[in-house]
Amino acid sequence: MLLSKLLIPITKDLPADAKIKSHQLMLRTGMIRQSSAGIYSWLPLGFKVMKKIEQIVREEQNKIGAQEMLMPTIQSADIWKESGRYDDYGEEMLRIKDRQGREMLYGPTNEELITEIFRSSVKSYKSLPQMLYHIQWKFRDEVRPRFGVMRCREFFMKDAYSFDTDENSAKKSYNKMFFAYLNTFKRLDLQAIPMAADTGPIGGDLSHEFVILAETGESKIYADKKIFEVNLKNFKFDDKSLEKMRKDFSSFYAVTDDKYKKDEFDKNVNKSNQIITKGIEVGHIFYFGDKYSKPLNCFVDTKEGKKDLVKMGSYGIGVSRLVGAIIEAKYNNEIMKWPKAVSPFDVVIIPSISKNNNENMVKASKIYDELKKQNVDALLDDVDENMSIKFKKHDLIGVPFQIILGSKSKENKFEFKEVNQEAKILSLEEIKRKLKK
Ligand code: P5A
């Protein structure tokens, strides 16, 4: 992509209400544009990053055997009346009437709808367990939408739902998701701590929040540093090993404000290992048994020839929130560096351009064509601006690798720079090898 052709409205001005780095940076680099309070359009740069995150989330769901589907954003109020949550959900629910006067709503989550689909499609224990997920927009009329994509009214969520015949088997599904979540955040280059959590309006008695450490997070967290030593590599994808994984994580103290008790923290965690900081909740998982299957009459035939309520869990990841969360975790000293897996481009080519000499631009275009042939997604900065302005701009955009054609480039050697590291002078072949790695 040529920078001159990319819709990337970089601005210097900051709206007064952009309080945290990710919000400021997403507005400044034109990743998003506010459409109304807590509702954003995703412009090409932001959309590209979000789609890459979505794909990683999808791949990790598929790996544990969850099946992708798609439910609508608009739901009928009827099933919410059946579950009893139509009234409970309160003002956070956006309620709509269609032209026939039927009560509809913009889905804040999908426990009811998926249970309704399940009860009409699955009748026997033989088809269980099942895990289904979709990645879809949600709407919650938050009292105080803020921090850009972190707390929006309209946001993009991956929500999965598990169905099992009994509690024991349901907990195995829960553990699989727990595993998928840790792998997902690892691939996004984030250290996420699983924390025992309250269940809020989703309900149930077993729940974990996945929280990444960031000073600008909304939740205050108290954790034992040793939780970071639990290594996912030590666990295999079988029920016994996954149960041990969850127990190992749970053996370390890690809670948010609502569960924090000072004396417990001090008793369980050495002073030198105590982490007290803030965090961003990027995922939340729940086991709630028959909380929805009971009011919605979702039964399956059991092995013993009886009927039993299906046991369910639900599992959310804030895909759009993750874009902001990654920025919060990776932004440092006015310089952004996207993890390679979600960077909007693999590399940016920055030639110094002058009116009477277009030699660098010609070379840069050749490199660009060559990389394109190798399926490297390169951005070519073909804008006629001086190099210091260009560098500032690319510090904001945060593509992790730069090929610079300026004073230090010779014949067929170019400056190759990984953000935050010393530049190296390399040939195109060497650069290609590094990018492939
Ligand atoms: C689990 C999936 C649920 O909704 N039902 C289906 C369950 N859980 S949750 O914790 O309420 O949300 C899951 C994740 O979605 C993100 N999230 C948000 N992102 C941006 N703006 C919001 N207003 C918002 N609300 C929730 C969070 O990452 C959360 O962990």
PDB file of N, CA, C and O in Angstrom, residues 170-242:
ATOM      1  N   ALA A 170     -18.988 -30.235  31.809  1.00  0.00           N
ATOM      2  CA  ALA A 170     -19.024 -28.792  31.514  1.00  0.00           C
ATOM      3  C   ALA A 170     -17.734 -28.117  31.986  1.00  0.00           C
ATOM      4  O   ALA A 170     -17.231 -27.182  31.350  1.00  0.00           O
ATOM      5  N   LYS A 171     -17.204 -28.603  33.090  1.00  0.00           N
ATOM      6  CA  LYS A 171     -15.961 -28.002  33.594  1.00  0.00           C
ATOM      7  C   LYS A 171     -14.782 -28.335  32.678  1.00  0.00           C
ATOM      8  O   LYS A 171     -13.835 -27.547  32.562  1.00  0.00           O
ATOM      9  N   LYS A 172     -14.872 -29.455  31.999  1.00  0.00           N
ATOM     10  CA  LYS A 172     -13.826 -29.788  31.018  1.00  0.00           C
ATOM     11  C   LYS A 172     -13.888 -28.797  29.846  1.00  0.00           C
ATOM     12  O   LYS A 172     -12.856 -28.371  29.326  1.00  0.00           O
ATOM     13  N   SER A 173     -15.097 -28.462  29.438  1.00  0.00           N
ATOM     14  CA  SER A 173     -15.239 -27.459  28.371  1.00  0.00           C
ATOM     15  C   SER A 173     -14.675 -26.123  28.838  1.00  0.00           C
ATOM     16  O   SER A 173     -13.995 -25.415  28.092  1.00  0.00           O
ATOM     17  N   TYR A 174     -14.973 -25.799  30.092  1.00  0.00           N
ATOM     18  CA  TYR A 174     -14.473 -24.541  30.680  1.00  0.00           C
ATOM     19  C   TYR A 174     -12.944 -24.518  30.633  1.00  0.00           C
ATOM     20  O   TYR A 174     -12.322 -23.518  30.247  1.00  0.00           O
ATOM     21  N   ASN A 175     -12.341 -25.637  30.994  1.00  0.00           N
ATOM     22  CA  ASN A 175     -10.867 -25.697  30.997  1.00  0.00           C
ATOM     23  C   ASN A 175     -10.290 -25.540  29.594  1.00  0.00           C
ATOM     24  O   ASN A 175      -9.246 -24.919  29.410  1.00  0.00           O
ATOM     25  N   LYS A 176     -10.974 -26.094  28.607  1.00  0.00           N
ATOM     26  CA  LYS A 176     -10.499 -25.960  27.221  1.00  0.00           C
ATOM     27  C   LYS A 176     -10.486 -24.490  26.819  1.00  0.00           C
ATOM     28  O   LYS A 176      -9.552 -24.001  26.180  1.00  0.00           O
ATOM     29  N   MET A 177     -11.552 -23.796  27.190  1.00  0.00           N
ATOM     30  CA  MET A 177     -11.622 -22.366  26.853  1.00  0.00           C
ATOM     31  C   MET A 177     -10.539 -21.583  27.593  1.00  0.00           C
ATOM     32  O   MET A 177      -9.900 -20.709  27.022  1.00  0.00           O
ATOM     33  N   PHE A 178     -10.348 -21.938  28.831  1.00  0.00           N
ATOM     34  CA  PHE A 178      -9.310 -21.303  29.656  1.00  0.00           C
ATOM     35  C   PHE A 178      -7.962 -21.411  28.919  1.00  0.00           C
ATOM     36  O   PHE A 178      -7.211 -20.436  28.779  1.00  0.00           O
ATOM     37  N   PHE A 179      -7.704 -22.597  28.406  1.00  0.00           N
ATOM     38  CA  PHE A 179      -6.463 -22.884  27.671  1.00  0.00           C
ATOM     39  C   PHE A 179      -6.409 -22.054  26.384  1.00  0.00           C
ATOM     40  O   PHE A 179      -5.404 -21.414  26.068  1.00  0.00           O
ATOM     41  N   ALA A 180      -7.521 -22.049  25.644  1.00  0.00           N
ATOM     42  CA  ALA A 180      -7.572 -21.285  24.383  1.00  0.00           C
ATOM     43  C   ALA A 180      -7.320 -19.795  24.656  1.00  0.00           C
ATOM     44  O   ALA A 180      -6.654 -19.112  23.879  1.00  0.00           O
ATOM     45  N   TYR A 181      -7.854 -19.304  25.782  1.00  0.00           N
ATOM     46  CA  TYR A 181      -7.688 -17.874  26.086  1.00  0.00           C
ATOM     47  C   TYR A 181      -6.224 -17.543  26.354  1.00  0.00           C
ATOM     48  O   TYR A 181      -5.691 -16.557  25.841  1.00  0.00           O
ATOM     49  N   LEU A 182      -5.585 -18.388  27.154  1.00  0.00           N
ATOM     50  CA  LEU A 182      -4.173 -18.108  27.460  1.00  0.00           C
ATOM     51  C   LEU A 182      -3.343 -18.147  26.181  1.00  0.00           C
ATOM     52  O   LEU A 182      -2.458 -17.314  25.971  1.00  0.00           O
ATOM     53  N   ASN A 183      -3.647 -19.105  25.305  1.00  0.00           N
ATOM     54  CA  ASN A 183      -2.904 -19.177  24.035  1.00  0.00           C
ATOM     55  C   ASN A 183      -3.182 -17.974  23.139  1.00  0.00           C
ATOM     56  O   ASN A 183      -2.289 -17.463  22.471  1.00  0.00           O
ATOM     57  N   THR A 184      -4.431 -17.539  23.130  1.00  0.00           N
ATOM     58  CA  THR A 184      -4.798 -16.388  22.304  1.00  0.00           C
ATOM     59  C   THR A 184      -4.007 -15.154  22.748  1.00  0.00           C
ATOM     60  O   THR A 184      -3.388 -14.468  21.932  1.00  0.00           O
ATOM     61  N   PHE A 185      -4.011 -14.891  24.057  1.00  0.00           N
ATOM     62  CA  PHE A 185      -3.339 -13.673  24.533  1.00  0.00           C
ATOM     63  C   PHE A 185      -1.832 -13.774  24.344  1.00  0.00           C
ATOM     64  O   PHE A 185      -1.174 -12.772  24.061  1.00  0.00           O
ATOM     65  N   LYS A 186      -1.308 -14.987  24.446  1.00  0.00           N
ATOM     66  CA  LYS A 186       0.128 -15.176  24.215  1.00  0.00           C
ATOM     67  C   LYS A 186       0.480 -14.825  22.766  1.00  0.00           C
ATOM     68  O   LYS A 186       1.461 -14.152  22.494  1.00  0.00           O
ATOM     69  N   ARG A 187      -0.351 -15.282  21.847  1.00  0.00           N
ATOM     70  CA  ARG A 187      -0.084 -14.962  20.434  1.00  0.00           C
ATOM     71  C   ARG A 187      -0.186 -13.470  20.162  1.00  0.00           C
ATOM     72  O   ARG A 187       0.407 -12.956  19.217  1.00  0.00           O
ATOM     73  N   LEU A 188      -0.951 -12.776  20.988  1.00  0.00           N
ATOM     74  CA  LEU A 188      -1.071 -11.320  20.833  1.00  0.00           C
ATOM     75  C   LEU A 188       0.042 -10.606  21.601  1.00  0.00           C
ATOM     76  O   LEU A 188       0.030  -9.383  21.726  1.00  0.00           O
ATOM     77  N   ASP A 189       0.989 -11.400  22.114  1.00  0.00           N
ATOM     78  CA  ASP A 189       2.136 -10.850  22.839  1.00  0.00           C
ATOM     79  C   ASP A 189       1.692 -10.116  24.118  1.00  0.00           C
ATOM     80  O   ASP A 189       2.278  -9.107  24.491  1.00  0.00           O
ATOM     81  N   LEU A 190       0.640 -10.630  24.742  1.00  0.00           N
ATOM     82  CA  LEU A 190       0.143 -10.022  25.980  1.00  0.00           C
ATOM     83  C   LEU A 190       0.275 -11.026  27.127  1.00  0.00           C
ATOM     84  O   LEU A 190       0.072 -12.223  26.930  1.00  0.00           O
ATOM     85  N   GLN A 191       0.605 -10.517  28.297  1.00  0.00           N
ATOM     86  CA  GLN A 191       0.613 -11.376  29.478  1.00  0.00           C
ATOM     87  C   GLN A 191      -0.712 -11.192  30.188  1.00  0.00           C
ATOM     88  O   GLN A 191      -0.941 -10.159  30.811  1.00  0.00           O
ATOM     89  N   ALA A 192      -1.573 -12.180  30.067  1.00  0.00           N
ATOM     90  CA  ALA A 192      -2.896 -12.042  30.692  1.00  0.00           C
ATOM     91  C   ALA A 192      -2.944 -12.893  31.956  1.00  0.00           C
ATOM     92  O   ALA A 192      -2.526 -14.047  31.954  1.00  0.00           O
ATOM     93  N   ILE A 193      -3.447 -12.311  33.028  1.00  0.00           N
ATOM     94  CA  ILE A 193      -3.594 -13.070  34.277  1.00  0.00           C
ATOM     95  C   ILE A 193      -5.039 -13.529  34.413  1.00  0.00           C
ATOM     96  O   ILE A 193      -5.954 -12.713  34.350  1.00  0.00           O
ATOM     97  N   PRO A 194      -5.244 -14.853  34.587  1.00  0.00           N
ATOM     98  CA  PRO A 194      -6.610 -15.307  34.863  1.00  0.00           C
ATOM     99  C   PRO A 194      -6.933 -15.060  36.333  1.00  0.00           C
ATOM    100  O   PRO A 194      -6.155 -15.444  37.208  1.00  0.00           O
ATOM    101  N   MET A 195      -8.049 -14.407  36.598  1.00  0.00           N
ATOM    102  CA  MET A 195      -8.407 -14.085  37.978  1.00  0.00           C
ATOM    103  C   MET A 195      -9.800 -14.566  38.303  1.00  0.00           C
ATOM    104  O   MET A 195     -10.720 -14.370  37.507  1.00  0.00           O
ATOM    105  N   ALA A 196      -9.931 -15.129  39.477  1.00  0.00           N
ATOM    106  CA  ALA A 196     -11.263 -15.528  39.928  1.00  0.00           C
ATOM    107  C   ALA A 196     -12.128 -14.271  39.956  1.00  0.00           C
ATOM    108  O   ALA A 196     -11.679 -13.228  40.423  1.00  0.00           O
ATOM    109  N   ALA A 197     -13.344 -14.366  39.417  1.00  0.00           N
ATOM    110  CA  ALA A 197     -14.115 -13.133  39.235  1.00  0.00           C
ATOM    111  C   ALA A 197     -15.559 -13.281  39.668  1.00  0.00           C
ATOM    112  O   ALA A 197     -16.083 -14.401  39.784  1.00  0.00           O
ATOM    113  N   ASP A 198     -16.197 -12.135  39.881  1.00  0.00           N
ATOM    114  CA  ASP A 198     -17.640 -12.126  40.122  1.00  0.00           C
ATOM    115  C   ASP A 198     -18.368 -12.316  38.799  1.00  0.00           C
ATOM    116  O   ASP A 198     -17.834 -12.002  37.743  1.00  0.00           O
ATOM    117  N   THR A 199     -19.613 -12.800  38.884  1.00  0.00           N
ATOM    118  CA  THR A 199     -20.275 -13.158  37.632  1.00  0.00           C
ATOM    119  C   THR A 199     -21.230 -12.084  37.106  1.00  0.00           C
ATOM    120  O   THR A 199     -21.640 -12.138  35.958  1.00  0.00           O
ATOM    121  N   GLY A 200     -21.596 -11.116  37.933  1.00  0.00           N
ATOM    122  CA  GLY A 200     -22.430  -9.995  37.471  1.00  0.00           C
ATOM    123  C   GLY A 200     -23.704 -10.447  36.791  1.00  0.00           C
ATOM    124  O   GLY A 200     -24.273 -11.484  37.161  1.00  0.00           O
ATOM    125  N   PRO A 201     -24.156  -9.706  35.764  1.00  0.00           N
ATOM    126  CA  PRO A 201     -25.448 -10.028  35.151  1.00  0.00           C
ATOM    127  C   PRO A 201     -25.447 -11.312  34.325  1.00  0.00           C
ATOM    128  O   PRO A 201     -26.500 -11.811  33.932  1.00  0.00           O
ATOM    129  N   ILE A 202     -24.264 -11.899  34.041  1.00  0.00           N
ATOM    130  CA  ILE A 202     -24.261 -13.151  33.267  1.00  0.00           C
ATOM    131  C   ILE A 202     -24.617 -14.323  34.198  1.00  0.00           C
ATOM    132  O   ILE A 202     -25.282 -15.265  33.802  1.00  0.00           O
ATOM    133  N   GLY A 203     -24.170 -14.260  35.452  1.00  0.00           N
ATOM    134  CA  GLY A 203     -24.560 -15.264  36.446  1.00  0.00           C
ATOM    135  C   GLY A 203     -23.615 -16.451  36.536  1.00  0.00           C
ATOM    136  O   GLY A 203     -22.632 -16.541  35.815  1.00  0.00           O
ATOM    137  N   GLY A 204     -23.934 -17.371  37.484  1.00  0.00           N
ATOM    138  CA  GLY A 204     -23.153 -18.590  37.621  1.00  0.00           C
ATOM    139  C   GLY A 204     -22.238 -18.568  38.825  1.00  0.00           C
ATOM    140  O   GLY A 204     -22.189 -17.595  39.570  1.00  0.00           O
ATOM    141  N   ASP A 205     -21.518 -19.729  39.034  1.00  0.00           N
ATOM    142  CA  ASP A 205     -20.707 -19.782  40.250  1.00  0.00           C
ATOM    143  C   ASP A 205     -19.222 -19.998  39.981  1.00  0.00           C
ATOM    144  O   ASP A 205     -18.423 -20.094  40.892  1.00  0.00           O
ATOM    145  N   LEU A 206     -18.828 -20.111  38.723  1.00  0.00           N
ATOM    146  CA  LEU A 206     -17.404 -20.251  38.409  1.00  0.00           C
ATOM    147  C   LEU A 206     -17.102 -19.267  37.291  1.00  0.00           C
ATOM    148  O   LEU A 206     -17.790 -19.259  36.265  1.00  0.00           O
ATOM    149  N   SER A 207     -16.089 -18.438  37.518  1.00  0.00           N
ATOM    150  CA  SER A 207     -15.841 -17.410  36.519  1.00  0.00           C
ATOM    151  C   SER A 207     -14.414 -16.893  36.634  1.00  0.00           C
ATOM    152  O   SER A 207     -13.874 -16.788  37.735  1.00  0.00           O
ATOM    153  N   HIS A 208     -13.792 -16.613  35.500  1.00  0.00           N
ATOM    154  CA  HIS A 208     -12.470 -15.976  35.497  1.00  0.00           C
ATOM    155  C   HIS A 208     -12.456 -14.783  34.552  1.00  0.00           C
ATOM    156  O   HIS A 208     -12.990 -14.864  33.446  1.00  0.00           O
ATOM    157  N   GLU A 209     -11.794 -13.746  35.022  1.00  0.00           N
ATOM    158  CA  GLU A 209     -11.493 -12.618  34.136  1.00  0.00           C
ATOM    159  C   GLU A 209     -10.067 -12.788  33.677  1.00  0.00           C
ATOM    160  O   GLU A 209      -9.219 -13.212  34.455  1.00  0.00           O
ATOM    161  N   PHE A 210      -9.785 -12.425  32.434  1.00  0.00           N
ATOM    162  CA  PHE A 210      -8.404 -12.397  31.958  1.00  0.00           C
ATOM    163  C   PHE A 210      -8.002 -10.938  31.848  1.00  0.00           C
ATOM    164  O   PHE A 210      -8.642 -10.171  31.113  1.00  0.00           O
ATOM    165  N   VAL A 211      -6.971 -10.601  32.618  1.00  0.00           N
ATOM    166  CA  VAL A 211      -6.629  -9.186  32.772  1.00  0.00           C
ATOM    167  C   VAL A 211      -5.183  -8.957  32.372  1.00  0.00           C
ATOM    168  O   VAL A 211      -4.301  -9.732  32.749  1.00  0.00           O
ATOM    169  N   ILE A 212      -4.942  -7.915  31.577  1.00  0.00           N
ATOM    170  CA  ILE A 212      -3.539  -7.580  31.286  1.00  0.00           C
ATOM    171  C   ILE A 212      -3.143  -6.353  32.105  1.00  0.00           C
ATOM    172  O   ILE A 212      -3.962  -5.480  32.371  1.00  0.00           O
ATOM    173  N   LEU A 213      -1.892  -6.344  32.517  1.00  0.00           N
ATOM    174  CA  LEU A 213      -1.433  -5.258  33.376  1.00  0.00           C
ATOM    175  C   LEU A 213      -1.267  -3.981  32.568  1.00  0.00           C
ATOM    176  O   LEU A 213      -0.628  -3.990  31.526  1.00  0.00           O
ATOM    177  N   ALA A 214      -1.864  -2.904  33.038  1.00  0.00           N
ATOM    178  CA  ALA A 214      -1.679  -1.601  32.394  1.00  0.00           C
ATOM    179  C   ALA A 214      -2.136  -0.538  33.368  1.00  0.00           C
ATOM    180  O   ALA A 214      -3.225  -0.643  33.946  1.00  0.00           O
ATOM    181  N   GLU A 215      -1.299   0.471  33.551  1.00  0.00           N
ATOM    182  CA  GLU A 215      -1.592   1.546  34.502  1.00  0.00           C
ATOM    183  C   GLU A 215      -2.938   2.221  34.240  1.00  0.00           C
ATOM    184  O   GLU A 215      -3.563   2.754  35.140  1.00  0.00           O
ATOM    185  N   THR A 216      -3.349   2.210  32.957  1.00  0.00           N
ATOM    186  CA  THR A 216      -4.565   2.930  32.605  1.00  0.00           C
ATOM    187  C   THR A 216      -5.810   2.042  32.658  1.00  0.00           C
ATOM    188  O   THR A 216      -6.886   2.468  32.268  1.00  0.00           O
ATOM    189  N   GLY A 217      -5.631   0.809  33.156  1.00  0.00           N
ATOM    190  CA  GLY A 217      -6.774  -0.097  33.220  1.00  0.00           C
ATOM    191  C   GLY A 217      -7.840   0.380  34.191  1.00  0.00           C
ATOM    192  O   GLY A 217      -7.571   1.200  35.067  1.00  0.00           O
ATOM    193  N   GLU A 218      -9.037  -0.177  34.035  1.00  0.00           N
ATOM    194  CA  GLU A 218     -10.147   0.260  34.892  1.00  0.00           C
ATOM    195  C   GLU A 218     -10.243  -0.549  36.171  1.00  0.00           C
ATOM    196  O   GLU A 218     -10.904  -0.143  37.113  1.00  0.00           O
ATOM    197  N   SER A 219      -9.607  -1.759  36.176  1.00  0.00           N
ATOM    198  CA  SER A 219      -9.715  -2.572  37.386  1.00  0.00           C
ATOM    199  C   SER A 219      -8.412  -2.511  38.176  1.00  0.00           C
ATOM    200  O   SER A 219      -7.326  -2.634  37.598  1.00  0.00           O
ATOM    201  N   LYS A 220      -8.544  -2.362  39.479  1.00  0.00           N
ATOM    202  CA  LYS A 220      -7.368  -2.441  40.326  1.00  0.00           C
ATOM    203  C   LYS A 220      -7.114  -3.920  40.598  1.00  0.00           C
ATOM    204  O   LYS A 220      -8.060  -4.666  40.871  1.00  0.00           O
ATOM    205  N   ILE A 221      -5.844  -4.345  40.495  1.00  0.00           N
ATOM    206  CA  ILE A 221      -5.594  -5.774  40.701  1.00  0.00           C
ATOM    207  C   ILE A 221      -4.483  -6.031  41.718  1.00  0.00           C
ATOM    208  O   ILE A 221      -3.567  -5.236  41.872  1.00  0.00           O
ATOM    209  N   TYR A 222      -4.629  -7.187  42.366  1.00  0.00           N
ATOM    210  CA  TYR A 222      -3.686  -7.609  43.397  1.00  0.00           C
ATOM    211  C   TYR A 222      -3.279  -9.033  43.032  1.00  0.00           C
ATOM    212  O   TYR A 222      -4.141  -9.917  42.955  1.00  0.00           O
ATOM    213  N   ALA A 223      -1.988  -9.242  42.771  1.00  0.00           N
ATOM    214  CA  ALA A 223      -1.607 -10.576  42.318  1.00  0.00           C
ATOM    215  C   ALA A 223      -0.233 -10.978  42.834  1.00  0.00           C
ATOM    216  O   ALA A 223       0.571 -10.147  43.239  1.00  0.00           O
ATOM    217  N   ASP A 224      -0.031 -12.285  42.792  1.00  0.00           N
ATOM    218  CA  ASP A 224       1.258 -12.862  43.146  1.00  0.00           C
ATOM    219  C   ASP A 224       2.091 -12.943  41.859  1.00  0.00           C
ATOM    220  O   ASP A 224       1.661 -13.559  40.872  1.00  0.00           O
ATOM    221  N   LYS A 225       3.265 -12.328  41.893  1.00  0.00           N
ATOM    222  CA  LYS A 225       4.143 -12.302  40.719  1.00  0.00           C
ATOM    223  C   LYS A 225       4.399 -13.699  40.158  1.00  0.00           C
ATOM    224  O   LYS A 225       4.620 -13.877  38.963  1.00  0.00           O
ATOM    225  N   LYS A 226       4.363 -14.684  41.055  1.00  0.00           N
ATOM    226  CA  LYS A 226       4.714 -16.045  40.639  1.00  0.00           C
ATOM    227  C   LYS A 226       3.726 -16.644  39.634  1.00  0.00           C
ATOM    228  O   LYS A 226       4.029 -17.635  38.979  1.00  0.00           O
ATOM    229  N   ILE A 227       2.571 -16.003  39.512  1.00  0.00           N
ATOM    230  CA  ILE A 227       1.595 -16.533  38.549  1.00  0.00           C
ATOM    231  C   ILE A 227       2.178 -16.507  37.126  1.00  0.00           C
ATOM    232  O   ILE A 227       1.848 -17.331  36.282  1.00  0.00           O
ATOM    233  N   PHE A 228       3.106 -15.584  36.881  1.00  0.00           N
ATOM    234  CA  PHE A 228       3.717 -15.506  35.551  1.00  0.00           C
ATOM    235  C   PHE A 228       4.671 -16.661  35.266  1.00  0.00           C
ATOM    236  O   PHE A 228       5.094 -16.857  34.144  1.00  0.00           O
ATOM    237  N   GLU A 229       4.993 -17.413  36.330  1.00  0.00           N
ATOM    238  CA  GLU A 229       5.915 -18.538  36.114  1.00  0.00           C
ATOM    239  C   GLU A 229       5.189 -19.792  35.633  1.00  0.00           C
ATOM    240  O   GLU A 229       5.818 -20.743  35.186  1.00  0.00           O
ATOM    241  N   VAL A 230       3.867 -19.798  35.750  1.00  0.00           N
ATOM    242  CA  VAL A 230       3.142 -20.982  35.257  1.00  0.00           C
ATOM    243  C   VAL A 230       3.296 -21.001  33.739  1.00  0.00           C
ATOM    244  O   VAL A 230       2.963 -20.030  33.059  1.00  0.00           O
ATOM    245  N   ASN A 231       3.842 -22.105  33.243  1.00  0.00           N
ATOM    246  CA  ASN A 231       4.160 -22.148  31.814  1.00  0.00           C
ATOM    247  C   ASN A 231       3.165 -23.031  31.058  1.00  0.00           C
ATOM    248  O   ASN A 231       3.043 -24.225  31.322  1.00  0.00           O
ATOM    249  N   LEU A 232       2.487 -22.419  30.107  1.00  0.00           N
ATOM    250  CA  LEU A 232       1.468 -23.151  29.339  1.00  0.00           C
ATOM    251  C   LEU A 232       2.027 -24.380  28.637  1.00  0.00           C
ATOM    252  O   LEU A 232       1.314 -25.360  28.406  1.00  0.00           O
ATOM    253  N   LYS A 233       3.301 -24.280  28.294  1.00  0.00           N
ATOM    254  CA  LYS A 233       3.935 -25.396  27.560  1.00  0.00           C
ATOM    255  C   LYS A 233       3.921 -26.694  28.364  1.00  0.00           C
ATOM    256  O   LYS A 233       4.058 -27.780  27.805  1.00  0.00           O
ATOM    257  N   ASN A 234       3.774 -26.572  29.686  1.00  0.00           N
ATOM    258  CA  ASN A 234       3.794 -27.780  30.516  1.00  0.00           C
ATOM    259  C   ASN A 234       2.487 -28.570  30.456  1.00  0.00           C
ATOM    260  O   ASN A 234       2.371 -29.610  31.080  1.00  0.00           O
ATOM    261  N   PHE A 235       1.504 -28.033  29.746  1.00  0.00           N
ATOM    262  CA  PHE A 235       0.206 -28.709  29.760  1.00  0.00           C
ATOM    263  C   PHE A 235      -0.170 -29.244  28.386  1.00  0.00           C
ATOM    264  O   PHE A 235       0.044 -28.575  27.381  1.00  0.00           O
ATOM    265  N   LYS A 236      -0.714 -30.441  28.417  1.00  0.00           N
ATOM    266  CA  LYS A 236      -1.157 -31.048  27.154  1.00  0.00           C
ATOM    267  C   LYS A 236      -2.659 -30.820  27.004  1.00  0.00           C
ATOM    268  O   LYS A 236      -3.348 -30.511  27.965  1.00  0.00           O
ATOM    269  N   PHE A 237      -3.120 -31.058  25.770  1.00  0.00           N
ATOM    270  CA  PHE A 237      -4.541 -30.849  25.530  1.00  0.00           C
ATOM    271  C   PHE A 237      -5.325 -32.120  25.853  1.00  0.00           C
ATOM    272  O   PHE A 237      -5.903 -32.753  24.985  1.00  0.00           O
ATOM    273  N   ASP A 238      -5.271 -32.519  27.135  1.00  0.00           N
ATOM    274  CA  ASP A 238      -6.177 -33.587  27.561  1.00  0.00           C
ATOM    275  C   ASP A 238      -6.816 -33.153  28.875  1.00  0.00           C
ATOM    276  O   ASP A 238      -6.296 -32.271  29.559  1.00  0.00           O
ATOM    277  N   ASP A 239      -7.940 -33.789  29.202  1.00  0.00           N
ATOM    278  CA  ASP A 239      -8.760 -33.282  30.302  1.00  0.00           C
ATOM    279  C   ASP A 239      -7.996 -33.177  31.621  1.00  0.00           C
ATOM    280  O   ASP A 239      -8.129 -32.200  32.352  1.00  0.00           O
ATOM    281  N   LYS A 240      -7.170 -34.188  31.887  1.00  0.00           N
ATOM    282  CA  LYS A 240      -6.456 -34.216  33.166  1.00  0.00           C
ATOM    283  C   LYS A 240      -5.447 -33.068  33.243  1.00  0.00           C
ATOM    284  O   LYS A 240      -5.373 -32.342  34.233  1.00  0.00           O
ATOM    285  N   SER A 241      -4.697 -32.917  32.166  1.00  0.00           N
ATOM    286  CA  SER A 241      -3.666 -31.886  32.128  1.00  0.00           C
ATOM    287  C   SER A 241      -4.297 -30.486  32.185  1.00  0.00           C
ATOM    288  O   SER A 241      -3.785 -29.589  32.849  1.00  0.00           O
ATOM    289  N   LEU A 242      -5.423 -30.319  31.506  1.00  0.00           N
ATOM    290  CA  LEU A 242      -6.079 -29.001  31.502  1.00  0.00           C
ATOM    291  C   LEU A 242      -6.649 -28.652  32.875  1.00  0.00           C
ATOM    292  O   LEU A 242      -6.646 -27.503  33.301  1.00  0.00           O
TER     293      LEU A 242
END
